[in-house]
Coordinates of C-alpha atoms and ligand atoms in Angstrom, one line a residue:
M1 CA 14.1 42.2 -20.7
P2 CA 13.0 39.8 -23.4
L3 CA 15.4 37.7 -25.5
V4 CA 17.6 40.0 -27.6
T5 CA 19.5 39.7 -30.9
T6 CA 23.3 40.0 -30.8
T7 CA 23.4 43.3 -32.7
E8 CA 23.6 45.6 -29.7
M9 CA 25.7 43.1 -27.7
F10 CA 28.3 43.0 -30.5
K11 CA 28.5 46.7 -31.1
K12 CA 29.2 47.3 -27.4
A13 CA 31.7 44.4 -27.3
Y14 CA 33.5 45.6 -30.4
D15 CA 33.8 49.2 -29.0
G16 CA 34.6 48.0 -25.5
G17 CA 37.3 45.5 -26.4
Y18 CA 35.6 42.5 -24.9
A19 CA 33.7 39.4 -26.2
V20 CA 30.4 37.8 -25.3
G21 CA 30.5 34.1 -24.4
A22 CA 28.4 31.7 -26.4
F23 CA 27.8 28.6 -24.4
N24 CA 26.1 25.5 -25.7
V25 CA 23.1 24.3 -23.8
N26 CA 21.6 20.8 -23.6
N27 CA 19.7 20.6 -20.4
M28 CA 18.4 22.5 -17.4
E29 CA 21.5 22.3 -15.2
I30 CA 23.7 23.8 -18.0
V31 CA 21.2 26.6 -18.7
Q32 CA 21.1 27.4 -15.0
G33 CA 24.8 27.2 -14.4
I34 CA 25.6 29.6 -17.3
T35 CA 22.9 32.1 -16.6
E36 CA 23.4 32.2 -12.8
A37 CA 27.0 33.2 -13.4
A38 CA 26.1 35.8 -16.1
G39 CA 23.4 37.2 -13.9
E40 CA 25.6 37.6 -10.8
L41 CA 28.3 39.2 -12.9
K42 CA 26.0 41.4 -14.9
S43 CA 27.2 40.0 -18.2
P44 CA 25.5 39.6 -21.5
V45 CA 25.4 36.0 -22.7
I46 CA 24.5 33.9 -25.7
L47 CA 22.9 30.5 -25.1
Q48 CA 23.4 28.4 -28.2
V49 CA 21.7 25.2 -29.3
S50 CA 23.2 22.8 -31.8
K51 CA 21.3 20.4 -34.1
G52 CA 22.5 17.6 -31.8
A53 CA 21.1 19.5 -28.7
R54 CA 17.7 19.8 -30.5
A55 CA 17.8 16.1 -31.3
Y56 CA 18.6 15.3 -27.6
A57 CA 16.5 17.7 -25.6
N58 CA 13.8 18.8 -28.1
H59 CA 13.4 22.3 -29.5
T60 CA 10.5 23.3 -27.3
Y61 CA 12.1 22.1 -24.0
L62 CA 15.3 24.1 -24.8
V63 CA 13.4 27.3 -25.8
K64 CA 11.3 27.1 -22.6
L65 CA 14.4 26.5 -20.4
V66 CA 16.0 29.6 -22.0
E67 CA 12.8 31.6 -21.5
A68 CA 12.8 30.6 -17.9
A69 CA 16.4 31.8 -17.6
V70 CA 15.3 35.1 -19.1
I71 CA 12.6 35.5 -16.5
E72 CA 15.0 34.6 -13.7
N73 CA 17.7 37.0 -14.9
P74 CA 15.7 40.1 -16.1
E75 CA 18.7 42.5 -15.9
I76 CA 21.0 40.8 -18.4
P77 CA 20.7 40.6 -22.2
I78 CA 20.4 36.9 -23.3
A79 CA 20.4 35.8 -27.0
L80 CA 19.2 32.4 -28.2
H81 CA 21.3 31.2 -31.1
L82 CA 21.4 28.2 -33.4
D83 CA 24.9 26.8 -33.5
H84 CA 26.1 25.3 -36.8
G85 CA 22.8 25.3 -38.7
D86 CA 23.5 23.2 -41.8
S87 CA 20.4 23.8 -43.9
F88 CA 17.9 26.5 -44.7
E89 CA 15.1 24.4 -43.3
L90 CA 16.9 24.0 -39.9
C91 CA 17.6 27.8 -39.7
K92 CA 14.0 28.5 -40.7
S93 CA 12.6 26.2 -38.1
C94 CA 14.7 28.0 -35.4
I95 CA 13.8 31.5 -36.7
D96 CA 10.1 30.5 -36.7
G97 CA 10.5 28.9 -33.3
G98 CA 11.7 31.7 -31.1
F99 CA 15.5 32.0 -31.7
T100 CA 16.9 35.5 -32.0
S101 CA 20.1 34.5 -33.9
V102 CA 21.1 31.6 -36.2
M103 CA 24.3 30.3 -37.7
I104 CA 24.3 29.0 -41.2
D105 CA 27.5 27.0 -41.5
A106 CA 28.1 26.3 -45.2
S107 CA 31.9 26.5 -44.7
S108 CA 32.4 23.1 -46.1
K109 CA 30.8 24.1 -49.4
S110 CA 32.5 26.1 -52.3
F111 CA 32.8 29.9 -51.9
E112 CA 29.8 30.4 -54.3
D113 CA 27.6 27.8 -52.7
N114 CA 28.4 29.1 -49.2
I115 CA 27.4 32.6 -50.4
A116 CA 24.1 31.3 -52.0
L117 CA 23.0 29.4 -48.9
T118 CA 24.0 32.1 -46.5
K119 CA 22.2 34.8 -48.5
Q120 CA 19.0 32.7 -48.6
V121 CA 19.1 32.3 -44.7
V122 CA 19.9 36.0 -44.3
E123 CA 16.9 37.1 -46.4
Y124 CA 14.5 35.0 -44.4
A125 CA 16.1 35.8 -41.0
H126 CA 16.2 39.6 -41.5
A127 CA 12.6 39.6 -42.7
H128 CA 11.8 38.1 -39.2
G129 CA 14.1 40.3 -37.1
V130 CA 16.7 37.6 -36.6
V131 CA 20.5 38.0 -37.1
V132 CA 22.8 35.6 -38.9
E133 CA 26.3 34.3 -38.3
A134 CA 28.1 32.7 -41.2
E135 CA 31.5 31.0 -41.6
L136 CA 34.4 31.1 -43.9
G137 CA 37.4 28.7 -43.5
T138 CA 37.4 25.3 -42.0
L139 CA 38.2 24.4 -38.4
A140 CA 39.8 21.1 -37.5
G141 CA 37.6 18.8 -35.4
I142 CA 34.0 17.9 -36.0
E143 CA 31.7 20.5 -37.6
D144 CA 28.3 19.6 -39.1
E145 CA 29.3 16.0 -38.6
V146 CA 32.1 16.6 -41.1
V147 CA 35.3 15.4 -39.5
V148 CA 38.4 17.5 -40.3
E149 CA 41.7 16.0 -39.2
A150 CA 44.1 18.2 -37.4
G151 CA 46.5 19.5 -40.0
H152 CA 43.8 19.5 -42.7
E153 CA 42.0 22.6 -41.5
S154 CA 42.1 25.7 -43.8
Y155 CA 42.5 29.1 -42.4
T156 CA 40.1 31.8 -43.5
R157 CA 41.5 33.8 -46.5
P158 CA 41.3 37.5 -45.6
E159 CA 41.0 38.4 -49.3
E160 CA 37.6 36.7 -49.4
V161 CA 35.9 38.1 -46.3
E162 CA 34.8 41.5 -47.7
E163 CA 33.1 40.1 -50.8
F164 CA 31.5 37.3 -48.7
V165 CA 30.0 39.7 -46.1
S166 CA 28.8 42.2 -48.7
R167 CA 27.2 39.6 -51.0
T168 CA 25.5 37.7 -48.1
G169 CA 24.5 40.5 -45.8
C170 CA 25.5 38.3 -42.8
D171 CA 25.7 40.0 -39.4
S172 CA 28.8 38.3 -38.0
L173 CA 31.5 36.0 -39.4
A174 CA 33.2 33.0 -37.9
I175 CA 36.7 32.6 -39.1
A176 CA 39.4 29.9 -38.8
I177 CA 42.6 31.0 -37.2
G178 CA 43.7 27.8 -35.6
T179 CA 41.0 27.0 -33.0
S180 CA 39.2 23.7 -33.4
H181 CA 36.3 21.8 -31.9
G182 CA 36.4 19.3 -29.1
A183 CA 38.8 18.4 -26.2
Y184 CA 41.6 17.2 -28.4
K185 CA 42.3 20.3 -30.5
F186 CA 45.8 19.5 -31.5
T187 CA 47.9 16.3 -32.1
A188 CA 51.0 15.8 -30.0
A189 CA 53.0 16.3 -33.1
Q190 CA 51.6 19.8 -33.6
C191 CA 52.5 20.8 -30.0
T192 CA 55.5 21.2 -27.7
R193 CA 55.4 19.9 -24.1
N194 CA 56.0 22.0 -21.0
E195 CA 58.1 20.9 -18.0
E196 CA 55.0 19.1 -16.5
G197 CA 54.6 17.1 -19.8
I198 CA 51.4 19.0 -20.7
L199 CA 51.0 19.8 -24.4
V200 CA 51.5 23.4 -25.4
P201 CA 49.6 24.1 -28.6
P202 CA 50.7 26.3 -31.6
P203 CA 49.7 29.9 -31.3
L204 CA 46.5 31.2 -33.0
R205 CA 47.1 33.0 -36.3
F206 CA 46.6 36.6 -35.1
D207 CA 48.0 37.7 -38.5
V208 CA 44.9 36.2 -40.2
L209 CA 42.6 37.9 -37.7
E210 CA 44.2 41.2 -38.1
E211 CA 44.0 41.0 -41.9
C212 CA 40.3 40.2 -41.7
M213 CA 39.8 43.1 -39.3
K214 CA 41.4 45.5 -41.9
K215 CA 39.1 44.2 -44.6
L216 CA 36.0 44.5 -42.3
P217 CA 36.4 47.4 -40.0
G218 CA 33.9 47.4 -37.2
F219 CA 32.5 44.0 -38.2
P220 CA 32.0 41.4 -35.4
I221 CA 34.1 38.2 -35.7
V222 CA 33.3 34.9 -34.1
L223 CA 35.7 32.3 -32.8
H224 CA 34.4 28.7 -32.6
G225 CA 36.3 25.9 -30.9
S226 CA 37.5 28.1 -28.1
S227 CA 37.4 25.9 -25.1
S228 CA 40.6 26.0 -23.0
V229 CA 40.2 22.4 -21.8
P230 CA 41.2 23.3 -18.2
Q231 CA 43.8 20.7 -17.0
E232 CA 42.2 20.7 -13.6
F233 CA 39.1 19.0 -15.2
V234 CA 41.1 16.7 -17.3
K235 CA 43.0 15.6 -14.2
M236 CA 39.7 15.1 -12.4
V237 CA 38.3 13.0 -15.2
N238 CA 41.5 10.9 -15.3
Q239 CA 41.8 10.6 -11.5
Y240 CA 38.2 9.2 -11.2
G241 CA 38.2 6.5 -13.8
G242 CA 38.2 8.5 -17.1
N243 CA 40.8 8.3 -19.8
M244 CA 41.5 11.5 -21.7
P245 CA 45.2 11.5 -22.4
D246 CA 46.6 14.6 -24.1
A247 CA 43.3 16.6 -24.1
V248 CA 44.4 20.2 -24.9
G249 CA 42.6 23.5 -25.6
I250 CA 43.3 27.1 -26.5
P251 CA 45.3 29.0 -23.9
E252 CA 43.1 31.6 -22.2
E253 CA 45.5 34.5 -22.7
Q254 CA 45.2 34.0 -26.5
L255 CA 41.4 34.1 -26.2
R256 CA 41.7 37.2 -24.0
K257 CA 43.8 38.9 -26.7
A258 CA 41.3 38.0 -29.4
A259 CA 38.5 39.4 -27.3
T260 CA 40.2 42.8 -27.2
L261 CA 40.4 42.8 -31.0
A262 CA 37.4 42.2 -33.4
V263 CA 36.3 38.9 -31.8
C264 CA 32.9 39.7 -30.3
K265 CA 31.6 36.1 -29.7
I266 CA 33.6 33.2 -28.3
N267 CA 32.1 29.7 -28.4
I268 CA 32.6 27.3 -25.5
D269 CA 31.1 23.9 -25.2
S270 CA 33.8 21.3 -24.4
D271 CA 34.7 23.1 -21.1
I272 CA 31.1 22.7 -19.9
R273 CA 31.3 19.0 -20.7
L274 CA 34.6 18.6 -18.9
A275 CA 33.4 20.5 -15.9
M276 CA 30.3 18.4 -15.5
T277 CA 31.9 15.0 -16.3
G278 CA 34.9 15.6 -14.0
N279 CA 32.7 16.6 -11.1
I280 CA 30.1 13.8 -11.7
R281 CA 32.9 11.2 -11.8
K282 CA 34.4 12.6 -8.6
Y283 CA 31.0 12.5 -6.9
F284 CA 30.3 8.9 -7.9
A285 CA 33.8 7.8 -6.7
E286 CA 33.3 9.5 -3.4
H287 CA 29.7 8.5 -2.8
P288 CA 29.2 5.1 -4.3
D289 CA 26.0 4.6 -2.3
H290 CA 24.2 7.7 -3.7
F291 CA 21.7 7.3 -6.5
D292 CA 19.6 10.5 -6.5
P293 CA 20.5 12.5 -9.7
R294 CA 20.0 15.8 -7.8
Q295 CA 23.0 14.9 -5.6
Y296 CA 25.5 14.6 -8.4
L297 CA 23.9 17.1 -10.8
K298 CA 24.2 19.8 -8.1
P299 CA 28.0 19.9 -8.0
A300 CA 28.0 19.5 -11.8
R301 CA 25.8 22.6 -12.2
Q302 CA 28.0 24.5 -9.7
A303 CA 31.1 23.6 -11.6
V304 CA 29.5 25.0 -14.8
K305 CA 28.7 28.2 -13.0
D306 CA 32.2 28.6 -11.6
M307 CA 33.8 27.9 -14.9
V308 CA 31.5 30.4 -16.8
A309 CA 32.2 33.0 -14.1
H310 CA 35.9 32.5 -14.6
K311 CA 35.5 32.9 -18.4
I312 CA 33.4 36.1 -18.0
Q313 CA 35.9 37.7 -15.7
Y314 CA 39.3 36.6 -16.9
V315 CA 38.8 35.6 -20.6
L316 CA 35.9 37.4 -22.1
G317 CA 36.0 40.6 -20.0
S318 CA 32.2 40.9 -20.3
D319 CA 31.5 41.3 -16.5
G320 CA 29.5 44.5 -15.7
K321 CA 28.7 45.0 -19.4
A322 CA 25.0 44.0 -19.2
Ligands
G3H1 O1 30.5 22.9 -32.4 C1 29.9 21.9 -31.9 C2 29.4 22.1 -30.5 O2 30.3 21.7 -29.5 C3 28.1 21.3 -30.4 O3 28.3 19.9 -30.3 O4 26.8 19.0 -32.1 O5 27.7 17.6 -30.2 O6 26.0 19.3 -29.7 P1 27.1 18.9 -30.6
13P2 P1 34.7 23.8 -28.1 O1 34.6 22.4 -28.6 O2 36.1 24.3 -28.2 O3 34.0 24.1 -26.8 O4 33.9 24.7 -29.3 C1 32.5 24.9 -29.2 C2 31.9 25.5 -30.4 O5 32.6 26.0 -31.3 C3 30.5 25.4 -30.6 O6 30.1 25.9 -31.8
ZN3 ZN1 31.5 25.6 -33.4

């Protein structure tokens, strides 16, 4: 099947109590690792491209890599999505250039300015058969190159979501309930420590999610910043010459719970980075004489595939839903 929008995916996910994974893609090995896992598990999947990914790999290369994945995996629905679009021009360029979904992230603007920009993107996107994700509330971490310190994030205000969605016409809404971008989602001061000394983060604000769901029945909600930062990868990075103290993510069981509620799209990027970096570091340490990139990119790609397969089966619940 050709690239799809997320409309049908989200309806089935909402009704079925699961979520679709949205994984960031930056190169061929990442596209292959994700889509091989989704293909084998018969799972729908969203491949998302950030402004930084476009700057790194070039729009055309990324679109063509995704188109190749669609040809190689004809039985699963794949959507191509712009992650954190920060201007009308960037969204338009992706809409004109083959994407089936775009995010306009005007969450750092005022409520009225967020509505105005989101509405402008929605009008253009819908006229071209493309769907739009918008955002209300601010996640900690780095978004649109705006750095928000942990503790300075602002949760989505449920009393605003209905007006926002009806005035903009957006198709899905990213909300802030305590997730954040990157591999250091919480400061040590925000966490407790378990018996192994690993940081345990504060729980997500399910009360905020449930209030938003009441205001927007049946409407797909998106969670950004949803990497779990698996400690096996953090250990691997640290064991083989890296230095990532106190890297911590969102516990998988909380994401699983969100997926059974209105959350239809769960964004994962940092876990891909960790899977690749941990395995490449290990490979270099164990094979200091090797220098063929295929040798170390192969286990890195396999690690992405294994990690995505785990998410599909045990976090998202999207296996067999293609
Ligand atoms: O939310 C941000 C994503 O992880 C993309 O990150 O802008 O470094 O590609 P990036
Ligand atoms: P992570 O940094 O938690 O992987 O979040 C990725 C994301 O939200 C992309 O938009
Ligand atoms: Zn994000």
